[in-house]
mmCIF file of N, CA and C in Angstrom:
data_model
loop_
_atom_site.group_PDB
_atom_site.id
_atom_site.type_symbol
_atom_site.label_atom_id
_atom_site.label_comp_id
_atom_site.label_asym_id
_atom_site.label_seq_id
_atom_site.Cartn_x
_atom_site.Cartn_y
_atom_site.Cartn_z
ATOM 1 N N CYS A 991 9.530 -26.621 14.433
ATOM 2 C CA CYS A 991 10.817 -26.844 15.040
ATOM 3 C C CYS A 991 11.606 -25.535 15.093
ATOM 4 N N LEU A 992 12.262 -25.305 16.189
ATOM 5 C CA LEU A 992 13.127 -24.167 16.385
ATOM 6 C C LEU A 992 14.543 -24.668 16.582
ATOM 7 N N TRP A 993 15.372 -24.449 15.591
ATOM 8 C CA TRP A 993 16.755 -24.926 15.674
ATOM 9 C C TRP A 993 17.613 -23.849 16.325
ATOM 10 N N CYS A 994 18.352 -24.211 17.353
ATOM 11 C CA CYS A 994 19.220 -23.251 18.024
ATOM 12 C C CYS A 994 20.686 -23.620 17.734
ATOM 13 N N TYR A 995 21.432 -22.647 17.172
ATOM 14 C CA TYR A 995 22.819 -22.929 16.838
ATOM 15 C C TYR A 995 23.742 -22.932 18.050
ATOM 16 N N THR A 996 23.370 -22.251 19.140
ATOM 17 C CA THR A 996 24.254 -22.181 20.274
ATOM 18 C C THR A 996 24.469 -23.545 20.925
ATOM 19 N N ASN A 997 23.369 -24.308 21.054
ATOM 20 C CA ASN A 997 23.525 -25.627 21.668
ATOM 21 C C ASN A 997 23.174 -26.773 20.698
ATOM 22 N N ASN A 998 22.981 -26.443 19.386
ATOM 23 C CA ASN A 998 22.691 -27.424 18.332
ATOM 24 C C ASN A 998 21.559 -28.359 18.713
ATOM 25 N N THR A 999 20.422 -27.783 19.073
ATOM 26 C CA THR A 999 19.264 -28.592 19.440
ATOM 27 C C THR A 999 18.036 -28.107 18.666
ATOM 28 N N CYS A 1000 17.145 -29.012 18.464
ATOM 29 C CA CYS A 1000 15.858 -28.689 17.829
ATOM 30 C C CYS A 1000 14.811 -28.691 18.912
ATOM 31 N N ILE A 1001 14.181 -27.549 19.130
ATOM 32 C CA ILE A 1001 13.246 -27.359 20.228
ATOM 33 C C ILE A 1001 11.864 -27.179 19.585
ATOM 34 N N ASP A 1002 10.828 -27.736 20.257
ATOM 35 C CA ASP A 1002 9.478 -27.445 19.793
ATOM 36 C C ASP A 1002 9.217 -25.955 19.891
ATOM 37 N N TYR A 1003 8.623 -25.416 18.821
ATOM 38 C CA TYR A 1003 8.413 -23.953 18.781
ATOM 39 C C TYR A 1003 7.437 -23.537 19.854
ATOM 40 N N PRO A 1004 7.757 -22.507 20.627
ATOM 41 C CA PRO A 1004 6.803 -22.016 21.666
ATOM 42 C C PRO A 1004 5.681 -21.255 20.985
ATOM 43 N N VAL A 1005 4.527 -21.917 20.838
ATOM 44 C CA VAL A 1005 3.423 -21.308 20.102
ATOM 45 C C VAL A 1005 2.709 -20.207 20.866
ATOM 46 N N ARG A 1006 2.967 -20.037 22.117
ATOM 47 C CA ARG A 1006 2.286 -18.994 22.892
ATOM 48 C C ARG A 1006 2.878 -17.630 22.634
ATOM 49 N N SER A 1007 4.091 -17.588 22.176
ATOM 50 C CA SER A 1007 4.713 -16.325 21.847
ATOM 51 C C SER A 1007 5.064 -16.273 20.369
ATOM 52 N N ILE A 1008 5.012 -15.076 19.799
ATOM 53 C CA ILE A 1008 5.345 -14.961 18.377
ATOM 54 C C ILE A 1008 6.816 -15.205 18.123
ATOM 55 N N LEU A 1009 7.644 -14.499 18.912
ATOM 56 C CA LEU A 1009 9.070 -14.694 18.816
ATOM 57 C C LEU A 1009 9.543 -15.610 19.917
ATOM 58 N N PRO A 1010 10.529 -16.406 19.649
ATOM 59 C CA PRO A 1010 11.044 -17.289 20.723
ATOM 60 C C PRO A 1010 11.691 -16.494 21.814
ATOM 61 N N PRO A 1011 11.444 -16.835 23.054
ATOM 62 C CA PRO A 1011 12.081 -16.097 24.161
ATOM 63 C C PRO A 1011 13.601 -16.290 24.151
ATOM 64 N N SER A 1012 14.295 -15.272 24.622
ATOM 65 C CA SER A 1012 15.766 -15.363 24.617
ATOM 66 C C SER A 1012 16.261 -16.406 25.611
ATOM 67 N N SER A 1013 15.430 -16.848 26.545
ATOM 68 C CA SER A 1013 15.862 -17.905 27.437
ATOM 69 C C SER A 1013 16.033 -19.246 26.703
ATOM 70 N N LEU A 1014 15.245 -19.444 25.655
ATOM 71 C CA LEU A 1014 15.406 -20.649 24.854
ATOM 72 C C LEU A 1014 16.603 -20.569 23.942
ATOM 73 N N CYS A 1015 16.650 -19.475 23.179
ATOM 74 C CA CYS A 1015 17.725 -19.281 22.209
ATOM 75 C C CYS A 1015 17.723 -17.822 21.785
ATOM 76 N N SER A 1016 18.910 -17.247 21.598
ATOM 77 C CA SER A 1016 18.967 -15.852 21.178
ATOM 78 C C SER A 1016 18.445 -15.758 19.726
ATOM 79 N N LEU A 1017 17.883 -14.618 19.427
ATOM 80 C CA LEU A 1017 17.266 -14.445 18.109
ATOM 81 C C LEU A 1017 18.229 -14.602 16.954
ATOM 82 N N SER A 1018 19.448 -14.179 17.150
ATOM 83 C CA SER A 1018 20.439 -14.293 16.073
ATOM 84 C C SER A 1018 20.871 -15.743 15.829
ATOM 85 N N ASN A 1019 20.727 -16.599 16.799
ATOM 86 C CA ASN A 1019 21.094 -18.022 16.652
ATOM 87 C C ASN A 1019 19.935 -18.920 16.394
ATOM 88 N N ALA A 1020 18.742 -18.391 16.351
ATOM 89 C CA ALA A 1020 17.534 -19.196 16.142
ATOM 90 C C ALA A 1020 17.258 -19.338 14.667
ATOM 91 N N ARG A 1021 16.869 -20.538 14.243
ATOM 92 C CA ARG A 1021 16.498 -20.830 12.872
ATOM 93 C C ARG A 1021 15.096 -21.391 12.893
ATOM 94 N N TRP A 1022 14.324 -21.081 11.868
ATOM 95 C CA TRP A 1022 12.927 -21.475 11.837
ATOM 96 C C TRP A 1022 12.711 -22.589 10.813
ATOM 97 N N GLY A 1023 12.004 -23.622 11.187
ATOM 98 C CA GLY A 1023 11.646 -24.678 10.295
ATOM 99 C C GLY A 1023 12.866 -25.411 9.745
ATOM 100 N N VAL A 1024 13.374 -24.934 8.656
ATOM 101 C CA VAL A 1024 14.599 -25.492 8.097
ATOM 102 C C VAL A 1024 15.760 -24.674 8.642
ATOM 103 N N CYS A 1025 16.929 -25.254 8.624
ATOM 104 C CA CYS A 1025 18.026 -24.657 9.325
ATOM 105 C C CYS A 1025 18.596 -23.407 8.670
ATOM 106 N N TRP A 1026 18.238 -23.088 7.452
ATOM 107 C CA TRP A 1026 18.866 -21.953 6.782
ATOM 108 C C TRP A 1026 18.045 -20.652 6.885
ATOM 109 N N ILE A 1027 16.852 -20.684 7.490
ATOM 110 C CA ILE A 1027 16.050 -19.473 7.639
ATOM 111 C C ILE A 1027 16.311 -18.842 9.007
ATOM 112 N N ASN A 1028 17.076 -17.779 9.001
ATOM 113 C CA ASN A 1028 17.409 -17.058 10.239
ATOM 114 C C ASN A 1028 16.226 -16.216 10.691
ATOM 115 N N PHE A 1029 15.920 -16.238 12.000
ATOM 116 C CA PHE A 1029 14.778 -15.493 12.505
ATOM 117 C C PHE A 1029 14.954 -13.976 12.288
ATOM 118 N N GLU A 1030 16.118 -13.448 12.547
ATOM 119 C CA GLU A 1030 16.339 -12.007 12.362
ATOM 120 C C GLU A 1030 16.102 -11.618 10.911
ATOM 121 N N ALA A 1031 16.663 -12.387 9.968
ATOM 122 C CA ALA A 1031 16.494 -12.065 8.561
ATOM 123 C C ALA A 1031 15.043 -12.207 8.162
ATOM 124 N N LEU A 1032 14.344 -13.185 8.687
ATOM 125 C CA LEU A 1032 12.956 -13.374 8.371
ATOM 126 C C LEU A 1032 12.127 -12.189 8.849
ATOM 127 N N ILE A 1033 12.368 -11.749 10.048
ATOM 128 C CA ILE A 1033 11.651 -10.626 10.613
ATOM 129 C C ILE A 1033 11.907 -9.326 9.817
ATOM 130 N N ILE A 1034 13.143 -9.094 9.476
ATOM 131 C CA ILE A 1034 13.507 -7.935 8.692
ATOM 132 C C ILE A 1034 12.865 -7.990 7.307
ATOM 133 N N ALA A 1035 12.925 -9.131 6.664
ATOM 134 C CA ALA A 1035 12.330 -9.269 5.327
ATOM 135 C C ALA A 1035 10.834 -9.065 5.347
ATOM 136 N N LEU A 1036 10.149 -9.638 6.348
ATOM 137 C CA LEU A 1036 8.698 -9.430 6.485
ATOM 138 C C LEU A 1036 8.353 -7.980 6.757
ATOM 139 N N ALA A 1037 9.177 -7.312 7.567
ATOM 140 C CA ALA A 1037 8.918 -5.877 7.863
ATOM 141 C C ALA A 1037 9.113 -5.047 6.610
ATOM 142 N N VAL A 1038 10.119 -5.353 5.811
ATOM 143 C CA VAL A 1038 10.339 -4.571 4.585
ATOM 144 C C VAL A 1038 9.198 -4.810 3.602
ATOM 145 N N VAL A 1039 8.785 -6.041 3.437
ATOM 146 C CA VAL A 1039 7.659 -6.352 2.536
ATOM 147 C C VAL A 1039 6.398 -5.672 2.995
ATOM 148 N N ALA A 1040 6.108 -5.725 4.268
ATOM 149 C CA ALA A 1040 4.907 -5.060 4.811
ATOM 150 C C ALA A 1040 4.989 -3.564 4.611
ATOM 151 N N GLY A 1041 6.139 -2.964 4.825
ATOM 152 C CA GLY A 1041 6.319 -1.529 4.607
ATOM 153 C C GLY A 1041 6.109 -1.146 3.130
ATOM 154 N N LEU A 1042 6.660 -1.958 2.235
ATOM 155 C CA LEU A 1042 6.470 -1.682 0.822
ATOM 156 C C LEU A 1042 5.002 -1.776 0.403
ATOM 157 N N VAL A 1043 4.320 -2.758 0.946
ATOM 158 C CA VAL A 1043 2.879 -2.913 0.646
ATOM 159 C C VAL A 1043 2.112 -1.703 1.164
ATOM 160 N N LEU A 1044 2.357 -1.287 2.375
ATOM 161 C CA LEU A 1044 1.687 -0.118 2.934
ATOM 162 C C LEU A 1044 1.959 1.149 2.147
ATOM 163 N N VAL A 1045 3.233 1.358 1.764
ATOM 164 C CA VAL A 1045 3.584 2.546 0.996
ATOM 165 C C VAL A 1045 2.922 2.494 -0.362
ATOM 166 N N SER A 1046 2.922 1.341 -1.025
ATOM 167 C CA SER A 1046 2.294 1.271 -2.342
ATOM 168 C C SER A 1046 0.776 1.485 -2.274
ATOM 169 N N ILE A 1047 0.167 0.968 -1.232
ATOM 170 C CA ILE A 1047 -1.307 1.208 -1.060
ATOM 171 C C ILE A 1047 -1.558 2.698 -0.815
ATOM 172 N N THR A 1048 -0.752 3.316 -0.011
ATOM 173 C CA THR A 1048 -0.927 4.749 0.276
ATOM 174 C C THR A 1048 -0.733 5.559 -0.998
ATOM 175 N N VAL A 1049 0.301 5.265 -1.758
ATOM 176 C CA VAL A 1049 0.560 5.997 -3.018
ATOM 177 C C VAL A 1049 -0.581 5.784 -3.996
ATOM 178 N N CYS A 1050 -1.072 4.562 -4.108
ATOM 179 C CA CYS A 1050 -2.189 4.298 -5.044
ATOM 180 C C CYS A 1050 -3.455 5.049 -4.600
ATOM 181 N N CYS A 1051 -3.743 5.064 -3.326
ATOM 182 C CA CYS A 1051 -4.906 5.787 -2.842
ATOM 183 C C CYS A 1051 -4.795 7.293 -3.104
ATOM 184 N N CYS A 1052 -3.623 7.845 -2.807
ATOM 185 C CA CYS A 1052 -3.425 9.273 -3.057
ATOM 186 C C CYS A 1052 -3.514 9.579 -4.549
ATOM 187 N N TYR A 1053 -2.937 8.746 -5.390
ATOM 188 C CA TYR A 1053 -2.956 8.966 -6.830
ATOM 189 C C TYR A 1053 -4.396 8.902 -7.351
ATOM 190 N N CYS A 1054 -5.135 7.902 -6.900
ATOM 191 C CA CYS A 1054 -6.523 7.766 -7.326
ATOM 192 C C CYS A 1054 -7.379 8.945 -6.886
ATOM 193 N N CYS A 1055 -7.203 9.393 -5.663
ATOM 194 C CA CYS A 1055 -7.962 10.548 -5.171
ATOM 195 C C CYS A 1055 -7.586 11.787 -5.970
ATOM 196 N N TYR A 1056 -6.337 11.974 -6.318
ATOM 197 C CA TYR A 1056 -5.904 13.131 -7.112
ATOM 198 C C TYR A 1056 -6.495 13.068 -8.477
ATOM 199 N N CYS A 1057 -6.489 11.885 -9.117
ATOM 200 C CA CYS A 1057 -7.033 11.741 -10.473
ATOM 201 C C CYS A 1057 -8.526 11.978 -10.470
ATOM 202 N N ARG A 1058 -9.217 11.502 -9.476
ATOM 203 C CA ARG A 1058 -10.655 11.714 -9.418
ATOM 204 C C ARG A 1058 -10.989 13.181 -9.294
ATOM 205 N N ARG A 1059 -10.275 13.832 -8.405
ATOM 206 C CA ARG A 1059 -10.506 15.273 -8.196
ATOM 207 C C ARG A 1059 -10.199 16.048 -9.480
ATOM 208 N N ARG A 1060 -9.152 15.643 -10.142
ATOM 209 C CA ARG A 1060 -8.746 16.318 -11.384
ATOM 210 C C ARG A 1060 -9.770 16.074 -12.511
ATOM 211 N N SER A 1061 -10.275 14.851 -12.583
ATOM 212 C CA SER A 1061 -11.276 14.550 -13.641
ATOM 213 C C SER A 1061 -12.585 15.284 -13.333
ATOM 214 N N ARG A 1062 -12.914 15.415 -12.077
ATOM 215 C CA ARG A 1062 -14.139 16.156 -11.700
ATOM 216 C C ARG A 1062 -14.026 17.601 -12.112
ATOM 217 N N SER A 1063 -12.844 18.184 -11.853
ATOM 218 C CA SER A 1063 -12.693 19.612 -12.234
ATOM 219 C C SER A 1063 -12.742 19.768 -13.754
ATOM 220 N N ARG A 1064 -12.214 18.809 -14.508
ATOM 221 C CA ARG A 1064 -12.304 18.865 -15.956
ATOM 222 C C ARG A 1064 -13.730 18.801 -16.434
ATOM 223 N N LEU A 1065 -14.514 17.894 -15.829
ATOM 224 C CA LEU A 1065 -15.918 17.768 -16.193
ATOM 225 C C LEU A 1065 -16.675 19.035 -15.875
ATOM 226 N N GLU A 1066 -16.387 19.658 -14.743
ATOM 227 C CA GLU A 1066 -17.045 20.923 -14.381
ATOM 228 C C GLU A 1066 -16.654 22.016 -15.359
ATOM 229 N N GLU A 1067 -15.396 22.066 -15.792
ATOM 230 C CA GLU A 1067 -14.999 23.068 -16.759
ATOM 231 C C GLU A 1067 -15.663 22.874 -18.102
ATOM 232 N N GLU A 1068 -15.809 21.628 -18.536
ATOM 233 C CA GLU A 1068 -16.497 21.340 -19.785
ATOM 234 C C GLU A 1068 -17.960 21.688 -19.689
ATOM 235 N N GLU A 1069 -18.586 21.412 -18.543
ATOM 236 C CA GLU A 1069 -19.986 21.788 -18.381
ATOM 237 C C GLU A 1069 -20.177 23.298 -18.420
ATOM 238 N N GLU A 1070 -19.242 24.038 -17.806
ATOM 239 C CA GLU A 1070 -19.311 25.480 -17.826
ATOM 240 C C GLU A 1070 -19.171 26.011 -19.245
ATOM 241 N N GLN A 1071 -18.247 25.441 -20.019
ATOM 242 C CA GLN A 1071 -18.042 25.861 -21.387
ATOM 243 C C GLN A 1071 -19.288 25.598 -22.228
ATOM 244 N N LEU A 1072 -19.882 24.453 -22.030
ATOM 245 C CA LEU A 1072 -21.128 24.143 -22.763
ATOM 246 C C LEU A 1072 -22.234 25.098 -22.386
ATOM 247 N N ALA A 1073 -22.337 25.428 -21.109
ATOM 248 C CA ALA A 1073 -23.386 26.356 -20.669
ATOM 249 C C ALA A 1073 -23.143 27.742 -21.267
ATOM 250 N N ARG A 1074 -21.883 28.179 -21.340
ATOM 251 C CA ARG A 1074 -21.594 29.483 -21.940
ATOM 252 C C ARG A 1074 -21.948 29.488 -23.441
ATOM 253 N N LYS A 1075 -21.594 28.395 -24.125
ATOM 254 C CA LYS A 1075 -21.902 28.328 -25.557
ATOM 255 C C LYS A 1075 -23.428 28.307 -25.812
ATOM 256 N N ARG A 1076 -24.153 27.621 -24.953
ATOM 257 C CA ARG A 1076 -25.597 27.601 -25.084
ATOM 258 C C ARG A 1076 -26.173 29.018 -24.885
ATOM 259 N N GLU A 1077 -25.623 29.667 -23.857
ATOM 260 C CA GLU A 1077 -26.104 31.044 -23.578
ATOM 261 C C GLU A 1077 -25.793 31.979 -24.746
ATOM 262 N N GLU A 1078 -24.570 31.830 -25.310
ATOM 263 C CA GLU A 1078 -24.229 32.668 -26.453
ATOM 264 C C GLU A 1078 -25.133 32.387 -27.659
ATOM 265 N N ARG A 1079 -25.437 31.126 -27.895
ATOM 266 C CA ARG A 1079 -26.330 30.752 -28.983
ATOM 267 C C ARG A 1079 -27.736 31.311 -28.740
ATOM 268 N N ARG A 1080 -28.179 31.240 -27.510
ATOM 269 C CA ARG A 1080 -29.501 31.751 -27.182
ATOM 270 C C ARG A 1080 -29.543 33.250 -27.412
ATOM 271 N N LEU A 1081 -28.508 33.948 -26.991
ATOM 272 C CA LEU A 1081 -28.464 35.424 -27.203
ATOM 273 C C LEU A 1081 -28.400 35.756 -28.677
ATOM 274 N N GLN A 1082 -27.661 34.968 -29.459
ATOM 275 C CA GLN A 1082 -27.573 35.201 -30.882
ATOM 276 C C GLN A 1082 -28.936 35.013 -31.566
ATOM 277 N N SER A 1083 -29.644 33.950 -31.110
ATOM 278 C CA SER A 1083 -30.960 33.689 -31.704
ATOM 279 C C SER A 1083 -31.950 34.775 -31.306
ATOM 280 N N LEU A 1084 -31.811 35.318 -30.112
ATOM 281 C CA LEU A 1084 -32.716 36.394 -29.699
ATOM 282 C C LEU A 1084 -32.430 37.679 -30.470
ATOM 283 N N GLN A 1085 -31.182 37.931 -30.826
ATOM 284 C CA GLN A 1085 -30.823 39.134 -31.547
ATOM 285 C C GLN A 1085 -31.336 39.083 -32.987
ATOM 286 N N ARG A 1086 -31.483 37.909 -33.535
ATOM 287 C CA ARG A 1086 -31.979 37.755 -34.917
ATOM 288 C C ARG A 1086 -33.422 38.061 -34.939
#
């Protein structure tokens, strides 16, 4: 049901279009389902939620990529240190 405040009528929702056409009822006067859900507020709220989800996914992906890169560099540094220590031990054993 699409409730229109301008003419106080309940119209069957036009399922062929996502938003109701302005010829039926202006968006600011259209209510969805129950009379207290304004279409404009619903669209704005959904856009904000979708934007927050996209931003959080992007931040998580960037953070994870940064952490992986950082942990890889730490592992490489540790491997290099171990290789140096092995080489030093080998040289010390050869000198004896």
